GROMACS .gro file of C-alpha atoms in nm:
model
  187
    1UNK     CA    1   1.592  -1.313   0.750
    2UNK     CA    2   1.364  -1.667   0.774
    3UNK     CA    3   1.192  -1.655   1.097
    4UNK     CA    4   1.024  -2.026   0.985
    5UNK     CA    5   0.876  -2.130   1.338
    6UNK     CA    6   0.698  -1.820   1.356
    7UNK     CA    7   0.574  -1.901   1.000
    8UNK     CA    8   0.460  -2.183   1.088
    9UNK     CA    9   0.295  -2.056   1.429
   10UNK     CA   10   0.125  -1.761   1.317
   11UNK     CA   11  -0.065  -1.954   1.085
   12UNK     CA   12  -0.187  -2.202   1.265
   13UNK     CA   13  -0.293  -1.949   1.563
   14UNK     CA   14  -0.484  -1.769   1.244
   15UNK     CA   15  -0.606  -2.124   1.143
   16UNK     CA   16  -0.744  -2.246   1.476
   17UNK     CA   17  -0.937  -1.835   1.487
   18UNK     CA   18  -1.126  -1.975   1.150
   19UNK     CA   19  -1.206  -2.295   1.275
   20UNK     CA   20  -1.322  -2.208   1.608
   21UNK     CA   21  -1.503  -1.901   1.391
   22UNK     CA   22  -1.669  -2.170   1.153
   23UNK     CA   23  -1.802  -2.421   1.433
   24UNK     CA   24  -1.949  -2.120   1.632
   25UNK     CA   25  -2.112  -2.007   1.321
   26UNK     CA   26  -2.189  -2.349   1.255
   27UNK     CA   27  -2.402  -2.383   1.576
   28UNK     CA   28  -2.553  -2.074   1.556
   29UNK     CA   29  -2.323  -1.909   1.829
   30UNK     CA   30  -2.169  -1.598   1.712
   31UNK     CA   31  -2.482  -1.335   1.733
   32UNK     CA   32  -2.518  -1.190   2.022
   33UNK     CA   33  -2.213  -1.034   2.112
   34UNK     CA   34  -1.877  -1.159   2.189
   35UNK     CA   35  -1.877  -1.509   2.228
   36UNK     CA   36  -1.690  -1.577   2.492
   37UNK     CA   37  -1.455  -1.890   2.354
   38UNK     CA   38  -1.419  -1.655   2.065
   39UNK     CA   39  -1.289  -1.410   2.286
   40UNK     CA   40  -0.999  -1.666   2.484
   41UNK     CA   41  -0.879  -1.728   2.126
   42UNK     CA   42  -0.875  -1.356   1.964
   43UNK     CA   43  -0.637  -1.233   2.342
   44UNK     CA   44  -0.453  -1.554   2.340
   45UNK     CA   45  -0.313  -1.501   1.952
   46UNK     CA   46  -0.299  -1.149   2.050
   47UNK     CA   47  -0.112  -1.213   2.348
   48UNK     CA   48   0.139  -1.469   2.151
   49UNK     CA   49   0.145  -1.231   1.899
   50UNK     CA   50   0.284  -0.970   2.104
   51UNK     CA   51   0.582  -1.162   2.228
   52UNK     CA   52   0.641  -1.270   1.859
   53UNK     CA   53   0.678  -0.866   1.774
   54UNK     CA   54   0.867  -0.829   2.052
   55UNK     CA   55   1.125  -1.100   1.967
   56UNK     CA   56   1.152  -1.030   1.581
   57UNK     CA   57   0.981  -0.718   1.524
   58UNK     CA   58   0.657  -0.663   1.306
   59UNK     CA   59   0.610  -1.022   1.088
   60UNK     CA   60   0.649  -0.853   0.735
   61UNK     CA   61   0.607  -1.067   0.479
   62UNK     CA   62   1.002  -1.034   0.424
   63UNK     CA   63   1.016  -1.175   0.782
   64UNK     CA   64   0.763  -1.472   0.773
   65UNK     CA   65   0.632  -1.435   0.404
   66UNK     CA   66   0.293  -1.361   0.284
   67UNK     CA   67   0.096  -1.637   0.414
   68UNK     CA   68   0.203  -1.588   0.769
   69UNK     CA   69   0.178  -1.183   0.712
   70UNK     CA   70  -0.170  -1.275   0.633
   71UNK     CA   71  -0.242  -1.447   0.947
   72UNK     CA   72  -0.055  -1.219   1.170
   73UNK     CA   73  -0.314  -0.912   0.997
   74UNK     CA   74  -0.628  -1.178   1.082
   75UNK     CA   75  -0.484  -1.208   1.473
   76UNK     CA   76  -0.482  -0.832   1.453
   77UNK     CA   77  -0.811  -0.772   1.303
   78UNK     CA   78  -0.983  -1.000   1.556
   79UNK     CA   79  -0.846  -0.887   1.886
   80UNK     CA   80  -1.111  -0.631   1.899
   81UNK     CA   81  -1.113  -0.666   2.277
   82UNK     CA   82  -0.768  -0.474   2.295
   83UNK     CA   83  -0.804  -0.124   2.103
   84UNK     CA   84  -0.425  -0.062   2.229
   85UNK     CA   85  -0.273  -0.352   2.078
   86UNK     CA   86  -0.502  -0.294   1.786
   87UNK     CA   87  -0.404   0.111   1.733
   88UNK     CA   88   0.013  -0.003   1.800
   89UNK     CA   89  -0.034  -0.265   1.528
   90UNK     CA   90  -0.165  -0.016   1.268
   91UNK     CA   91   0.133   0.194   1.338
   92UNK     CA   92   0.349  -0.052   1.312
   93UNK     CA   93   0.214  -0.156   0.961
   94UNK     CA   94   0.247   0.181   0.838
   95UNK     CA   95   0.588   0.168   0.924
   96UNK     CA   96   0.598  -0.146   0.699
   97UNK     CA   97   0.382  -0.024   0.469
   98UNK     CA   98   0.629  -0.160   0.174
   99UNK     CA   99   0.648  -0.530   0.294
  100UNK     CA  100   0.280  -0.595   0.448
  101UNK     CA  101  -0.065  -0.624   0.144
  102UNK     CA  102  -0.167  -0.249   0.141
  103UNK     CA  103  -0.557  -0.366   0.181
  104UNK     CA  104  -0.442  -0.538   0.568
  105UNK     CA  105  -0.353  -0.143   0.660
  106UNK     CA  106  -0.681  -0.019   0.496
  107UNK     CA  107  -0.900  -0.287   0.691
  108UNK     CA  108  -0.738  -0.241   0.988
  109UNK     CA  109  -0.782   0.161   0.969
  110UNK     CA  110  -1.170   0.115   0.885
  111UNK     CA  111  -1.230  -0.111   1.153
  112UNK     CA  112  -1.092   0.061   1.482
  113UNK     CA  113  -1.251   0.388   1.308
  114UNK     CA  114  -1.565   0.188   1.304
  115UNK     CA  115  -1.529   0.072   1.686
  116UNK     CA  116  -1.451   0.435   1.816
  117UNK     CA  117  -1.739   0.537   1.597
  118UNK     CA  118  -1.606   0.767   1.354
  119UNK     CA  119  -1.630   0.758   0.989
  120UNK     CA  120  -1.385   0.497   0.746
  121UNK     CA  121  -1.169   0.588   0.518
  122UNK     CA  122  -1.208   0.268   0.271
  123UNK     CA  123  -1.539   0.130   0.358
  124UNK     CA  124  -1.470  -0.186   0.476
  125UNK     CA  125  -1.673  -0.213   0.729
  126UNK     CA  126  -2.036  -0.307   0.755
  127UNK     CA  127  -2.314  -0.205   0.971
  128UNK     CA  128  -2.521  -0.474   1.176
  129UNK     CA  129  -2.792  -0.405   0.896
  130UNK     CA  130  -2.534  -0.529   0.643
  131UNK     CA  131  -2.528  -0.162   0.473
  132UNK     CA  132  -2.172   0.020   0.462
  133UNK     CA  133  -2.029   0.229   0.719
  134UNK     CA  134  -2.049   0.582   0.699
  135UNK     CA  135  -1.684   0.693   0.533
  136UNK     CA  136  -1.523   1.029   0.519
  137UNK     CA  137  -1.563   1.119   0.242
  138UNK     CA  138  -1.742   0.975  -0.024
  139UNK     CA  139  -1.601   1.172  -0.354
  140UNK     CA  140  -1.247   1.027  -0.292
  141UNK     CA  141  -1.345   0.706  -0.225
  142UNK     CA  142  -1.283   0.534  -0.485
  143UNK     CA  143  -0.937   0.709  -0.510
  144UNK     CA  144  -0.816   0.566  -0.172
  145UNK     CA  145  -0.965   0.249  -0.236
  146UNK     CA  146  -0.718   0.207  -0.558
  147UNK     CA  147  -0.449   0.300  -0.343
  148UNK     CA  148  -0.475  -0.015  -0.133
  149UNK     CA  149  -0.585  -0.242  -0.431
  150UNK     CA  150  -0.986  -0.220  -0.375
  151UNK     CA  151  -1.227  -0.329  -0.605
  152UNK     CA  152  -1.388   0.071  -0.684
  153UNK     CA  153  -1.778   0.084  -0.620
  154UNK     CA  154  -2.041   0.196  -0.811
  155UNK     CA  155  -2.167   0.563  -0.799
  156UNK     CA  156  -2.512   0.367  -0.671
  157UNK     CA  157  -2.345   0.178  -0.400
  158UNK     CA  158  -2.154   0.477  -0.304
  159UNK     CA  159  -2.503   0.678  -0.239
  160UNK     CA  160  -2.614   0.389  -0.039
  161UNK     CA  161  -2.397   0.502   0.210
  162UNK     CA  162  -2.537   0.656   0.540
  163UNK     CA  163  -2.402   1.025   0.594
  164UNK     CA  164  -2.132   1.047   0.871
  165UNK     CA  165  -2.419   1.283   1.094
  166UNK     CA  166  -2.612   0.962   1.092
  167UNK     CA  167  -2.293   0.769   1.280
  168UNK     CA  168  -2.474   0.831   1.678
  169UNK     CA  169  -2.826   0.700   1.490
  170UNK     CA  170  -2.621   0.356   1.347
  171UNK     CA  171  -2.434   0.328   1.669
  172UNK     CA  172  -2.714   0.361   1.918
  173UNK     CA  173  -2.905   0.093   1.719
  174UNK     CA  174  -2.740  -0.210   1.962
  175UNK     CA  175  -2.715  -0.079   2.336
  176UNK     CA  176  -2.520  -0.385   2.385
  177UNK     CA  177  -2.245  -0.310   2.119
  178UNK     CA  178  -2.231   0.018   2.287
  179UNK     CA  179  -2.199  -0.114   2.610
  180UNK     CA  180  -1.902  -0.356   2.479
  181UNK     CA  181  -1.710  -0.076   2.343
  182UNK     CA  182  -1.779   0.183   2.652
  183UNK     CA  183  -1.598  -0.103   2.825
  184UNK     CA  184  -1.361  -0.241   2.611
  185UNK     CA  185  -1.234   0.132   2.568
  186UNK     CA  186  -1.312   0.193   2.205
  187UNK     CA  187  -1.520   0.483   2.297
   0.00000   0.00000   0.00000
């Protein structure tokens, strides 16, 4: 089944994320929070996105093929304003998990772990000091990081990584972050 305007769509809403991404970054925009013409463009893919699913179901790459899969993971990814839509996604691509890249499920997982501020399974994500994440459990990850086709890190980058006790310390660095996801409804 060819769902070609959708194709077509969902990469260009993905396209237009990056570009408005790019100029904000461009001009020195995008620390500091949520910038807010960042945010209008992360719930207005999210929004079209939705009706998409609705209409054809999650866009597996059988559906709109990999390039459009790959922007409908980036839409995903970025509407971190809506934990809902964001948590209903990932079940939806472990549903799919045979016709969706294995790493979008992994990234996804990591990052609304990260946002209710509990530990990641694949390190993914990045604190504001650049450092990783705390995960859950640092012997086996390597092992799920194969699973999903990541690179495997070094026994030294592994020990870089802050305990999961130290997750309150790392969260209550930015008050503002905090803030955001008190109100967003991540935590």
């Amino acid at each position: 089944m060819n769902h070609l305007p959708f194709e077509k769509e969902l990469i260009e809403m993905a396209d237009k994320d990056l570009s408005v991404r790019e100029k904000l970054l461009l001009a020195g925009e995008l620390s500091g929070g949520y910038h807010p013409e960042m945010e209008k463009i992360h719930r207005a893919n999210a929004q079209r996105l939705r009706e998409i699913i609705a209409e054809i179901g999650y866009p597996t790459i059988s559906k709109v093929g990999e390039e459009a899969n790959d922007a409908a993971w980036l839409i995903i990814q970025h509407a971190i304003g809506e934990p809902e839509f964001m948590k209903t996604s990932y079940a939806m691509m472990e549903k799919h998990c045979n016709d969706i890249n294995p790493i979008h499920t992994a990234y996804l997982y990591d990052r609304i772990q990260v946002f209710q501020g509990k530990p990641q399974k694949y390190g993914t994500q990045l604190t504001s000091d650049g450092i990783m994440y705390p995960v859950e459990n640092k012997e086996k990850l390597n092992t799920e990081r194969e699973k999903v086709n990541l690179r495997v890190l070094s026994e030294s980058d592994i020990n870089k990584i802050p305990e999961v006790q130290d997750i309150p310390e790392i969260d209550n660095k930015d008050a503002e972050y905090t803030a955001w996801r008190k109100k967003t409804g991540w935590i």
